[in-house]
Coordinates of C-alpha atoms and ligand atoms in Angstrom, one line a residue:
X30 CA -12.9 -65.0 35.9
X31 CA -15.8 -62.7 34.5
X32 CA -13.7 -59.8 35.5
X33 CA -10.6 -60.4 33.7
X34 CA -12.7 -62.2 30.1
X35 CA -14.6 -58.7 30.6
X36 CA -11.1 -56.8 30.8
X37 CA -10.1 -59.2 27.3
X38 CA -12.9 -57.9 25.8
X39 CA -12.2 -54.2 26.4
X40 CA -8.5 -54.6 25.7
X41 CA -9.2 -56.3 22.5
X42 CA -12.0 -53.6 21.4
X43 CA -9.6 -51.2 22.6
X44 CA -6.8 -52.3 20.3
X45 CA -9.3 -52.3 17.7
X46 CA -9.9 -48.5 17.9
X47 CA -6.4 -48.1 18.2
X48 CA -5.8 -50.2 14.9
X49 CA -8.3 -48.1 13.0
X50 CA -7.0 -44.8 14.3
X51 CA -3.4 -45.8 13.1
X52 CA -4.5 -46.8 9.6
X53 CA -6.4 -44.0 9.4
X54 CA -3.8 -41.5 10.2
X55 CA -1.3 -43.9 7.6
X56 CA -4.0 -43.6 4.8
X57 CA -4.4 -39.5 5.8
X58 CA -0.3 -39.4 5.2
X59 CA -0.5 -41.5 2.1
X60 CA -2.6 -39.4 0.8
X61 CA -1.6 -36.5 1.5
X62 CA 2.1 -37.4 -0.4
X63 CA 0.1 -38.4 -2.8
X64 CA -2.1 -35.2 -3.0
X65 CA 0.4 -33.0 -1.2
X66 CA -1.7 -28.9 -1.2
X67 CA -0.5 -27.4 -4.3
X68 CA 0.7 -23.6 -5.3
X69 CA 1.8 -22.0 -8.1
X70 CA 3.4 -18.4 -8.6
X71 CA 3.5 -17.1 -12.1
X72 CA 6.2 -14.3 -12.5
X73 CA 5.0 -12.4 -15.6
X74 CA 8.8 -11.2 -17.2
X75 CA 7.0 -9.3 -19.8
X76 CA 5.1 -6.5 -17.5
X77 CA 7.9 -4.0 -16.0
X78 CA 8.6 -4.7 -12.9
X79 CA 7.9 -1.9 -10.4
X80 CA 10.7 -0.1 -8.2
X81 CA 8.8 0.1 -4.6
X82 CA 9.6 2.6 -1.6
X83 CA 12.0 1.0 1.0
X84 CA 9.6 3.4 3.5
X85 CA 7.8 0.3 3.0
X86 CA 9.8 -1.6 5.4
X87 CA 9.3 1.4 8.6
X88 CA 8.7 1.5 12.0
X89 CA 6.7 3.4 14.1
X90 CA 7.7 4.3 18.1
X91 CA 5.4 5.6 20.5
X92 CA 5.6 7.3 24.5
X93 CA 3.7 4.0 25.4
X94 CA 4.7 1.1 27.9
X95 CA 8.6 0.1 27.6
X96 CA 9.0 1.4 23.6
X97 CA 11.0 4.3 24.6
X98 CA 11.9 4.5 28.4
X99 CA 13.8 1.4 29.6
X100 CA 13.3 0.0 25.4
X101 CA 15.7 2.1 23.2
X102 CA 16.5 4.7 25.6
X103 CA 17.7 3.8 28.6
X104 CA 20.3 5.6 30.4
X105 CA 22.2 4.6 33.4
X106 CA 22.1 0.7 31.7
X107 CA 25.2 -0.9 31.9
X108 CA 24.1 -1.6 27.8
X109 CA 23.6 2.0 27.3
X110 CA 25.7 4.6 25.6
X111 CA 26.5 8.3 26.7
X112 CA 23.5 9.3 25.1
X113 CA 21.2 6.4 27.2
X114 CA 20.8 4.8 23.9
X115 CA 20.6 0.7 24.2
X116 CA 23.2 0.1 22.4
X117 CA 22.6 -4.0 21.8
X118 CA 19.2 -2.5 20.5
X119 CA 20.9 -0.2 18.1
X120 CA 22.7 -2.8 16.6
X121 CA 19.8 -5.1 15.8
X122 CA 17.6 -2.1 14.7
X123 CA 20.4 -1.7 12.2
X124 CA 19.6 -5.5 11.2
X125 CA 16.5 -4.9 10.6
X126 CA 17.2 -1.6 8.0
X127 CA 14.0 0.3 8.5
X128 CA 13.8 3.4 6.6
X129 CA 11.5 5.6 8.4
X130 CA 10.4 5.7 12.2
X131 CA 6.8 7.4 13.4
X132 CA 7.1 9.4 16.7
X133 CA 6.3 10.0 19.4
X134 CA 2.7 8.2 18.8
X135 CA -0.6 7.1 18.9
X136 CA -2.9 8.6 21.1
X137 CA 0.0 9.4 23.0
X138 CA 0.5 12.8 20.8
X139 CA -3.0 13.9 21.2
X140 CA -2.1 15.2 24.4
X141 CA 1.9 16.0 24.3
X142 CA 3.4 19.4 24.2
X143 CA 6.7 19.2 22.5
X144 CA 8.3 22.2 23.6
X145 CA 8.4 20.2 27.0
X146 CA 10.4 17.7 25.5
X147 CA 13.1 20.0 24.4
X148 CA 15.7 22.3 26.3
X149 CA 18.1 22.1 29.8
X150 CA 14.8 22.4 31.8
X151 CA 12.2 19.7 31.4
X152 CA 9.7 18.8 33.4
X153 CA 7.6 15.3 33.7
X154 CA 4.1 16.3 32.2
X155 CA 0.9 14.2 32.8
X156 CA 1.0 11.5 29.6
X157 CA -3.4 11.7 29.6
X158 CA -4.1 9.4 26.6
X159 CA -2.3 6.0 28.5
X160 CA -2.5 7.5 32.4
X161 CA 0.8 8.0 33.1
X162 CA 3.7 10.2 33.9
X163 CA 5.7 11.4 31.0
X164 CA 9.0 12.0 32.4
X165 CA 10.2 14.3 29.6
X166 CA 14.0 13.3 29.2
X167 CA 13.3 11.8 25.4
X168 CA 12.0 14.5 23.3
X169 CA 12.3 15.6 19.8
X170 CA 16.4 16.1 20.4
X171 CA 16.6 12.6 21.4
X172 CA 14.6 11.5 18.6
X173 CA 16.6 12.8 15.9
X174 CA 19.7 11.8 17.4
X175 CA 18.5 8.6 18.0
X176 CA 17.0 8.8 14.2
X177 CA 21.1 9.3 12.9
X178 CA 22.4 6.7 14.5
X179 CA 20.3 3.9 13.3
X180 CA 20.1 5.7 10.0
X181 CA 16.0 6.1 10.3
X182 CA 14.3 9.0 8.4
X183 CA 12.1 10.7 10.7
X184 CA 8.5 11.0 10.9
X185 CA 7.2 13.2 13.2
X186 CA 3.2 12.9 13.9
X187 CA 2.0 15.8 15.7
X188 CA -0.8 16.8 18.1
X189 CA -4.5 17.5 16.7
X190 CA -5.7 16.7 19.9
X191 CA -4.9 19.4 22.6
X192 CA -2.5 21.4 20.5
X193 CA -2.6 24.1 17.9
X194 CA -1.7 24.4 14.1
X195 CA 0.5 27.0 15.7
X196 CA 2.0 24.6 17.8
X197 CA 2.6 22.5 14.5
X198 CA 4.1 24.9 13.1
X199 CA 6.6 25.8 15.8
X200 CA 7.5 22.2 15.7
X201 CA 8.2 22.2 11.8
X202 CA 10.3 25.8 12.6
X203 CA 12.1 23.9 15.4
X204 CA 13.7 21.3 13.5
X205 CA 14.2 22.4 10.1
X206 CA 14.7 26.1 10.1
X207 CA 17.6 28.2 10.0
X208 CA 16.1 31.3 11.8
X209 CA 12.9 32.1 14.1
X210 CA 12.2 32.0 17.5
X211 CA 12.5 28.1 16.7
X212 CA 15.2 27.8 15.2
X213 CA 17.3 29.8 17.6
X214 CA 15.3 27.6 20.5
X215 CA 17.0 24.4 19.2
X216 CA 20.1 26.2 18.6
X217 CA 20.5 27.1 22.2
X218 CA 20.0 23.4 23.0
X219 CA 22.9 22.7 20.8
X220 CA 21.6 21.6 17.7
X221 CA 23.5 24.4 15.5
X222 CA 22.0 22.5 11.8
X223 CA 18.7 22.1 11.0
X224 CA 17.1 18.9 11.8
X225 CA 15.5 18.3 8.0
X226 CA 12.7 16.8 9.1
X227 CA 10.8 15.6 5.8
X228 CA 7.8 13.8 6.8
X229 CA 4.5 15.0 9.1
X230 CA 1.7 14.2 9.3
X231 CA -1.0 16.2 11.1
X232 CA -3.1 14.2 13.9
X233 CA -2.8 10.3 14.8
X234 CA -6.5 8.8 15.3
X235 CA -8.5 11.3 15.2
X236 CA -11.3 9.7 13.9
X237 CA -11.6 7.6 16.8
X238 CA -14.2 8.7 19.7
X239 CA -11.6 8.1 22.6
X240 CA -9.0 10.0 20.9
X241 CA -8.3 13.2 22.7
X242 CA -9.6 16.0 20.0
X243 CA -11.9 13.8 18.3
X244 CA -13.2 15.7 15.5
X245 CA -16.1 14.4 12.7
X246 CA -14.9 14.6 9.3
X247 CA -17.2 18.0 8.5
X248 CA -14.7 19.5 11.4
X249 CA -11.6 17.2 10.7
X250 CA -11.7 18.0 6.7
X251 CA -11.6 22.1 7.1
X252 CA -9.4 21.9 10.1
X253 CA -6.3 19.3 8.1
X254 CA -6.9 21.9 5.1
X255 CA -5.9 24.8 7.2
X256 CA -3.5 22.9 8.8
X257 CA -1.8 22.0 5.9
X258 CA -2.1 24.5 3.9
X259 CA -0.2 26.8 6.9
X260 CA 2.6 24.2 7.0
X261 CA 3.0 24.5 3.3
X262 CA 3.3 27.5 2.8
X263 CA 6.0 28.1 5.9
X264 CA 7.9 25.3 5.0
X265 CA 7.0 24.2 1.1
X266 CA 9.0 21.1 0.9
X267 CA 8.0 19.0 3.9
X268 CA 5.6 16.2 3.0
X269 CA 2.2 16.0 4.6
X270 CA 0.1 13.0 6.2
X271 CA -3.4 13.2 7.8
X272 CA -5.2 10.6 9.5
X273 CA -7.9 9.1 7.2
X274 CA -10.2 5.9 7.6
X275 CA -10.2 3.9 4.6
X276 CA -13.9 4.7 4.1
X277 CA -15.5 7.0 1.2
X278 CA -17.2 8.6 4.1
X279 CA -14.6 9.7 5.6
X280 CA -11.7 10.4 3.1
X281 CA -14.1 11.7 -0.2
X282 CA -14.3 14.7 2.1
X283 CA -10.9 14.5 3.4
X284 CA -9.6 14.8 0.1
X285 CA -11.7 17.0 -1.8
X286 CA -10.9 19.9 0.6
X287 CA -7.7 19.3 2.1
X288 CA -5.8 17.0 -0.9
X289 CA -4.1 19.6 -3.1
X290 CA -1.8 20.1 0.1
X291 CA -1.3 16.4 0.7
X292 CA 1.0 14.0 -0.3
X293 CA -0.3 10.6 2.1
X294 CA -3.1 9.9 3.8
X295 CA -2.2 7.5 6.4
X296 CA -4.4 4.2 7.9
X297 CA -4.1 2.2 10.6
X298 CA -4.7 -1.8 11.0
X299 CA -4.8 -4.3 13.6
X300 CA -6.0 -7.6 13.0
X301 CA -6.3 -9.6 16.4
X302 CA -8.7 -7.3 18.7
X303 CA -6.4 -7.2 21.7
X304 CA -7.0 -3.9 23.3
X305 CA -9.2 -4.5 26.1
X306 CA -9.8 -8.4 26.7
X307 CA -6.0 -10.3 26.7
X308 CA -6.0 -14.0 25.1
X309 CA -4.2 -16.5 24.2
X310 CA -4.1 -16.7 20.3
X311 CA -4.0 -20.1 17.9
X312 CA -1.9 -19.9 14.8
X313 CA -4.7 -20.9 12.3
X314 CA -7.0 -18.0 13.7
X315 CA -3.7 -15.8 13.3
X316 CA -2.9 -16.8 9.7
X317 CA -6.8 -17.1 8.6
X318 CA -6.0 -13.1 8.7
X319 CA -3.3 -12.6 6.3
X320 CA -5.5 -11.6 3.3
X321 CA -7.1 -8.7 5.5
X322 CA -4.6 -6.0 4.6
X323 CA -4.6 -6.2 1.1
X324 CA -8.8 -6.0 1.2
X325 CA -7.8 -3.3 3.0
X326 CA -5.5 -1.8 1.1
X327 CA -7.7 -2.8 -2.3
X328 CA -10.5 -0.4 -1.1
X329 CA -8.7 2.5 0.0
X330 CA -7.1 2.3 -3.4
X331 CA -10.9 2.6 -4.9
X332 CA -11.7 5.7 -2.4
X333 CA -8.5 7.5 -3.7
X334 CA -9.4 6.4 -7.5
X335 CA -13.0 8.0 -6.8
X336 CA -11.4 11.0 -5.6
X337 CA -9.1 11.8 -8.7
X338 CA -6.0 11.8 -6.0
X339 CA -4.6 8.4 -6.9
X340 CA -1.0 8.6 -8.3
X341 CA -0.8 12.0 -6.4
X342 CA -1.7 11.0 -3.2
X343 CA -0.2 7.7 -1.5
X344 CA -1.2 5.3 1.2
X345 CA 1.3 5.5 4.6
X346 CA -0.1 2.4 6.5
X347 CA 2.0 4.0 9.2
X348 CA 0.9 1.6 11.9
X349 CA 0.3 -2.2 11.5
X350 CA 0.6 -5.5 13.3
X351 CA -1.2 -8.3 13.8
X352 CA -1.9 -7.9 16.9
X353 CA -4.0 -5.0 18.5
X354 CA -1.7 -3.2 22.0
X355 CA -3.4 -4.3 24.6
X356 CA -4.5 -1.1 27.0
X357 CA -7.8 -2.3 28.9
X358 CA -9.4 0.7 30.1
X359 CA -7.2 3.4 27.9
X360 CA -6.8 5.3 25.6
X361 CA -8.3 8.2 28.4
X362 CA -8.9 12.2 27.9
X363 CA -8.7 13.3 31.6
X364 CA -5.6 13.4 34.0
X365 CA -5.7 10.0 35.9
X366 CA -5.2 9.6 40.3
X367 CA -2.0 8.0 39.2
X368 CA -2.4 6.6 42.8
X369 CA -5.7 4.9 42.2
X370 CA -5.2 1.2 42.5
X371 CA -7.9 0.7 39.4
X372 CA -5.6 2.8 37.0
X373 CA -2.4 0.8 39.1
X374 CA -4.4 -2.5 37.5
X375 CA -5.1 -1.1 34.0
X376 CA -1.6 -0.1 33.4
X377 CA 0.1 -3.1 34.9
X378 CA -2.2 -5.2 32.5
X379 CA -0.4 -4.0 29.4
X380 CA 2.7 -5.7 30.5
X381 CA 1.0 -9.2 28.5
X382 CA 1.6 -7.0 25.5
X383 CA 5.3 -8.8 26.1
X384 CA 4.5 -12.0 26.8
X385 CA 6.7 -14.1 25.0
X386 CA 5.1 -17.1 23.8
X387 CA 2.0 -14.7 21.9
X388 CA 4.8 -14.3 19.2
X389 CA 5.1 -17.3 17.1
X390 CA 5.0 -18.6 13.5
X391 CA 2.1 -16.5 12.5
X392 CA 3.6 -13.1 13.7
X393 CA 6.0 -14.0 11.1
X394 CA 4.4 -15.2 8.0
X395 CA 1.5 -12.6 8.8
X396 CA 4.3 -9.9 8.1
X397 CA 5.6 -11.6 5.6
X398 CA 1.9 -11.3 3.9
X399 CA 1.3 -7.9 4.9
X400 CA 4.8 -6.8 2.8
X401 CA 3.9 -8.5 0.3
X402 CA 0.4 -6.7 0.0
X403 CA 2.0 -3.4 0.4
X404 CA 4.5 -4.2 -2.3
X405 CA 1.9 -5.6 -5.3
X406 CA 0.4 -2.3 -4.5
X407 CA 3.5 -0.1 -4.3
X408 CA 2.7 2.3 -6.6
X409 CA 0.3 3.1 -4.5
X410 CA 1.8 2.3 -0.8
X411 CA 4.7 4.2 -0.2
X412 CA 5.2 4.0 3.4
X413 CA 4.5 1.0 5.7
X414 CA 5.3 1.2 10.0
X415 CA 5.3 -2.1 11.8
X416 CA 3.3 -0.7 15.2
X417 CA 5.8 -0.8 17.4
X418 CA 9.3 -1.6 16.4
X419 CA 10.5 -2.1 19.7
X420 CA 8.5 -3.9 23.0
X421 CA 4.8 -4.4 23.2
X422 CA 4.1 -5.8 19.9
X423 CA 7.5 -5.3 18.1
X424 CA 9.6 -7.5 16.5
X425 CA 12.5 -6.4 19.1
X426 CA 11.9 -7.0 22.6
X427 CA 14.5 -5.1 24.9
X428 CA 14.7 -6.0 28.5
X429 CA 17.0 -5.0 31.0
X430 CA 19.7 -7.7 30.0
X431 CA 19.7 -7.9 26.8
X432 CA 17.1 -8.2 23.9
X433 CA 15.4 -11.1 22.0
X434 CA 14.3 -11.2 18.1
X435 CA 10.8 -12.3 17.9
X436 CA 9.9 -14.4 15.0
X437 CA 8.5 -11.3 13.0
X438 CA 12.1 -9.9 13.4
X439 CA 13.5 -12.2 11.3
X440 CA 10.4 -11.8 8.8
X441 CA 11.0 -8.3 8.6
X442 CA 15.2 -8.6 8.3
X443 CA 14.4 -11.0 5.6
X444 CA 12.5 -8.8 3.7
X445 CA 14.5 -5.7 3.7
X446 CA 17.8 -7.4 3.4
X447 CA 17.0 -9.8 1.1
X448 CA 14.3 -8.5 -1.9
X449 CA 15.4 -6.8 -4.9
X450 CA 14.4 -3.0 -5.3
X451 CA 11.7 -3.5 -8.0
X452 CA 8.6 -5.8 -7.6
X453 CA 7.2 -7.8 -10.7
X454 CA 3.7 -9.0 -11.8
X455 CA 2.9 -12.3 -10.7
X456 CA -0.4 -14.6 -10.6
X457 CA -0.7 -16.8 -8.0
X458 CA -3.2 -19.9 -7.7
X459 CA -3.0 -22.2 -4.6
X460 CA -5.0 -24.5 -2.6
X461 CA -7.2 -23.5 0.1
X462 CA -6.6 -23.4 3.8
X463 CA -9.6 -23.9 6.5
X464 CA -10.0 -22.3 9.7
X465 CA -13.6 -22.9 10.7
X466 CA -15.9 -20.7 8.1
X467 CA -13.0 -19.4 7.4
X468 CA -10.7 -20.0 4.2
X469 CA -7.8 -18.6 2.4
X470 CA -4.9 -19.2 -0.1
X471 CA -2.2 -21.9 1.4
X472 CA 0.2 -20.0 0.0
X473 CA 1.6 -16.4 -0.7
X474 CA 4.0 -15.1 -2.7
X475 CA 5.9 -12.0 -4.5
X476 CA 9.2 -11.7 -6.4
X477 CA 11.8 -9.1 -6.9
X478 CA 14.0 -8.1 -9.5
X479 CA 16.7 -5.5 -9.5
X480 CA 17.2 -3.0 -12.2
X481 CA 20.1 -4.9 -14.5
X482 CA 17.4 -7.9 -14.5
X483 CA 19.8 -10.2 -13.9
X484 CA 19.4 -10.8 -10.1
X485 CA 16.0 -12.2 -8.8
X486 CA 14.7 -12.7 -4.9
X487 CA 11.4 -14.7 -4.6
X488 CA 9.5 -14.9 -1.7
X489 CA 7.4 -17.8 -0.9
X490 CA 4.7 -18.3 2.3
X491 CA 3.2 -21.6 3.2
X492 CA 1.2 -21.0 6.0
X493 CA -0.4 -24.8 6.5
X494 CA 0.6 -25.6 10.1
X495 CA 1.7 -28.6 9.3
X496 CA 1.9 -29.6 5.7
X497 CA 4.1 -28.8 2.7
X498 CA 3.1 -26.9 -0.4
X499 CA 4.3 -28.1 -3.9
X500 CA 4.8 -24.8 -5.2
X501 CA 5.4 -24.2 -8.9
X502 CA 7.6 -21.2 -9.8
X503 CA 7.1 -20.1 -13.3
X504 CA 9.2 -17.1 -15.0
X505 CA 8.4 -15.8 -17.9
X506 CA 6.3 -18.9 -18.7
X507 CA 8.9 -21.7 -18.0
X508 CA 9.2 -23.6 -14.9
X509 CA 12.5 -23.2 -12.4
X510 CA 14.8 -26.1 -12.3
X511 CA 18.2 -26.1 -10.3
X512 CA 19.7 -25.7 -7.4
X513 CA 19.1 -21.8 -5.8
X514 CA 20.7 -20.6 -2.4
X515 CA 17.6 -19.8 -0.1
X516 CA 16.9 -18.2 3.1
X517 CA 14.0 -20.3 5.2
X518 CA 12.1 -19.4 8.5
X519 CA 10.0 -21.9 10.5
X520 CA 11.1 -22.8 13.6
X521 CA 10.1 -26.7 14.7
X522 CA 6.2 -25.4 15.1
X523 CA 3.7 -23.1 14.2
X524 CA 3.9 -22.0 17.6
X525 CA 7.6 -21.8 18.1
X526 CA 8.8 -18.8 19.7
X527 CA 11.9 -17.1 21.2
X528 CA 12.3 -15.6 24.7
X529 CA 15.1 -14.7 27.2
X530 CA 15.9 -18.1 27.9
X531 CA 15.9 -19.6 24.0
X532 CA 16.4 -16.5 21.7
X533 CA 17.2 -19.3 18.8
X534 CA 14.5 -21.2 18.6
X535 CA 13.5 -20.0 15.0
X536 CA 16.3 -18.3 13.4
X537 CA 16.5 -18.0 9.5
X538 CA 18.5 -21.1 7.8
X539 CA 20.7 -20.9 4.9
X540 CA 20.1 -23.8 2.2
X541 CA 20.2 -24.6 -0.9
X542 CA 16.9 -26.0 -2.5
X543 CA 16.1 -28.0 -5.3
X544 CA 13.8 -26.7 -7.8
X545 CA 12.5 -29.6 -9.7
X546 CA 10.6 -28.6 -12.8
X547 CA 9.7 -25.6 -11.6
X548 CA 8.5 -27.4 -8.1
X549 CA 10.0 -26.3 -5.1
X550 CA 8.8 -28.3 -1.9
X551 CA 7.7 -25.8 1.0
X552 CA 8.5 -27.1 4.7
X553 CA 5.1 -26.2 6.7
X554 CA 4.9 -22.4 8.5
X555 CA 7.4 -20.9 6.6
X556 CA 8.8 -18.0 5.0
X557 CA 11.5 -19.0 1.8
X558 CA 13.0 -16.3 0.1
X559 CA 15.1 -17.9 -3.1
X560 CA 17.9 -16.4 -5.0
X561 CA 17.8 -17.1 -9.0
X562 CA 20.8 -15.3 -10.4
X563 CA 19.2 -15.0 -13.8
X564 CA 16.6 -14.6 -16.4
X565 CA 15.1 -17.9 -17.9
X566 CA 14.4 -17.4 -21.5
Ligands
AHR20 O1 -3.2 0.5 20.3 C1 -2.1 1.4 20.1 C2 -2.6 2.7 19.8 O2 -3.4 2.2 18.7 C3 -1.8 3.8 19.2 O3 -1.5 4.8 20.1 C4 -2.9 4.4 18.3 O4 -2.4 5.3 17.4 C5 -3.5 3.2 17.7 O5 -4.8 3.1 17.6

């Protein structure tokens, strides 16, 4: 009898908490319809709009992991063509119309000696930045064919590490000249034209300390001058890169000796610190990120304005991504015992690099959010390389069967195959979103215009997990209002992904949305890029 009035009492105090917890979470949803997070995006019509570089939307591929070997080149695959191109691969890169591609890395180049890479008679060489064998079969050949077929400009990033500004040299002579001992080199493996490489840049990292040829900037700033300066004057229309922190320390230098020969400086950025300790990521600690790059971006800006470079000299952010490789142990500057079970360990580890799951809602809107800083500042940024395009942290995963389109795939298709080819002044204004100290703007945006004015692409980033944004869109002072064709990303949650087994969980979605004066209604994690056919005056 006491028992079960005792049990009453608990099931009634129990139904009480319950009660409480459901009015609660009904007054939490009344309120927020009635105080739904807010946004606005202000397209100013009267500033010109800005015509950015498509380089903008590149790709970067490095000797690391499955990016090359068993990624886009692969041959004996029943998927791969006569060349041991993946040709499934091909066809999405194509999707995803990148303009330029790095190669062949990273930390990777510090130690690689092209002129392995090339001819009948190649040999595997030691890979010493990542510890492994570099089998030798995809070279600079490979690259540029590979380059043609997916209609890529190449970008070739050579070795400051172990090799020589001669060594650069003979690279530049290899591919783009019509005589020398280069020229007639790549001749005799079959490659009559010249390759017309534009873009170099001289060194990857080598500001880092674990980069093979590490050099401090009072070694690094003489040695890119006289780098440069030889590659100019052998082949005067290439364009030059050198690796640069975003620092005044580093680049004042940088720039006052070597700049007259230099048309980029490229930086690199990560955002999630992956590389040695591998975990599991949450979306808000993902998106609380998305303002980074354009700090970033912001005070490299100053650095060149300080320097008396800016307008001459522009930014190549030629590697990005959220999310840091993951290579405990490595980047190395000794030969590895390949057959030491610790290195056995290390390199099996980076294999999470391709976990499935890690790629969600936030990879997207992240690279949504990292265009759209690249583009405010685009007469500035010329060049932009999501780090990699294909396997570890790409938006293309290739596996022996076929290939899945991560989440930022889509982002990324979106962007270059949807935005107009100029980029207009806009002031934004939008609630805040939390993440423990943390906070940001719930919202991102940019538009597009093309040149006749008459055809306009908006893109619009709510990045709350899981509410809308009432997002005003203003042109030219007056608020939006009709019915526009639209392009939305968001998958079911902020940590939907796609793997082998459900490439289609978040897929773009063609709709129509209602703009009501000016207020469009943003679905939680997504990416909405709108279509407005014409000026509002
Ligand atoms: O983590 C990937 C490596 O990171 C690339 O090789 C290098 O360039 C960058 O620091």
């Amino acid at each position: 009898m006491m028992y079960s009035r005792m049990s009453n009492k608990f099931m009634i105090f129990g139904r009480c908490i319950w009660i409480s917890f459901l009015v609660l979470f009904v007054v939490a949803c009344a309120r927020q319809q009635e105080h739904p997070k807010q946004a606005t995006i202000n397209i100013n019509t009267d500033v010109p709009a800005v015509i950015y570089n498509p380089m903008i939307f590149g790709g970067f591929l490095e000797h690391f992991g499955t990016q090359i070997y068993g990624g886009v080149f692969d041959p004996g695959s029943p998927l791969s063509d006569e060349n041991g191109f993946r040709t499934d691969a091909i066809k999405a890169l194509k999707e995803l119309k990148i303009q330029v591609v790095r190669w062949p890395g990273g930390c990777f180049v510090d130690g690689y000696d092209w002129k392995k890479g090339v001819g009948k008679d190649r040999e595997p060489a030691d890979d010493m930045a990542w510890g492994v064998i570099e089998p030798n079969t995809f070279g600079t050949d490979e690259f540029i064919k590979l380059c043609r077929l997916v209609e890529w400009e190449p970008y070739i990033c050579t070795n400051a590490g172990t090799g020589t500004i001669e060594e650069m040299k003979d690279w530049v002579e290899y591919t783009n000249s019509t005589s020398g001992e280069f020229a007639q080199m790549r001749k005799e493996n079959g490659n009559i034209e010249p390759m017309n490489v534009r873009i170099w840049s001289i060194g990857n990292e080598n500001y880092g300390k674990d980069a093979i040829g590490w050099k401090p900037i009072k070694e690094w700033a003489p040695y890119v001058r006289k780098a440069a300066k030889e590659i100019k004057a052998a082949n005067p229309t290439v364009k030059l890169s050198a690796a640069a922190l975003i620092t005044r320390k580093w680049s004042l230098p940088l720039l006052e000796q070597a700049g007259e020969y230099l048309d980029y400086l490229s930086i690199h950025g990560y955002w999630m610190p992956l590389w040695q300790k591998h975990y599991t990521t949450d979306y808000l600690s993902c998106i609380i990120k998305s303002e980074e790059p354009e700090l970033m971006i912001q005070s490299f800006i100053q650095v060149l304005d300080e320097s008396g470079y800016r307008g001459r000299i522009k930014i190549a952010f030629d590697e990005w991504n959220l999310r840091g490789w993951h290579h405990p142990g490595f980047p190395r500057k000794e030969l590895q015992d390949y057959d030491d079970p610790e290195v056995a360990k290390l390199v099996k580890a980076r294999e999470k690099n391709d976990i499935a799951s890690q790629y969600t809602m936030a990879d997207a809107l992240f690279s949504a959010s990292f265009l759209n800083a690249c583009l405010r500042h685009a007469e500035d940024v010329e060049m932009a390389n999501i780090a990699p395009v294909v396997n570890t942290r790409g938006p293309l995963y290739v596996h022996p069967d076929g290939i899945v389109k991560r989440t930022h795939f889509h982002a990324l298709s979106m962007y270059a195959n949807q935005l107009e080819e100029q980029v207009c002044n806009t002031a934004l204004k939008a609630d805040w979103l939390a993440n423990e100290k943390d906070s940001i703007p719930v919202f991102d945006g940019i538009a597009t215009v093309d040149k006749s004015g008459a055809n306009w692409a908006i893109s619009l980033v709510n990045r709350h997990p899981t509410e809308n944004v009432h997002c005003t869109v203003m042109m030219g002072g007056k608020p939006l209002n009709g019915k526009y064709k639209a392009t939305v990303l968001a998958g079911d949650l902020p940590d939907s992904y796609n793997d082998i087994d459900f490439p289609n969980r978040v897929v773009p979605e063609e709709v129509e949305v209602r703009i009501r004066k000016g207020i469009a209604i943003l679905p939680p994690h997504s990416l909405t890029i709108v279509h407005v056919p014409l000026i509002i005056k």
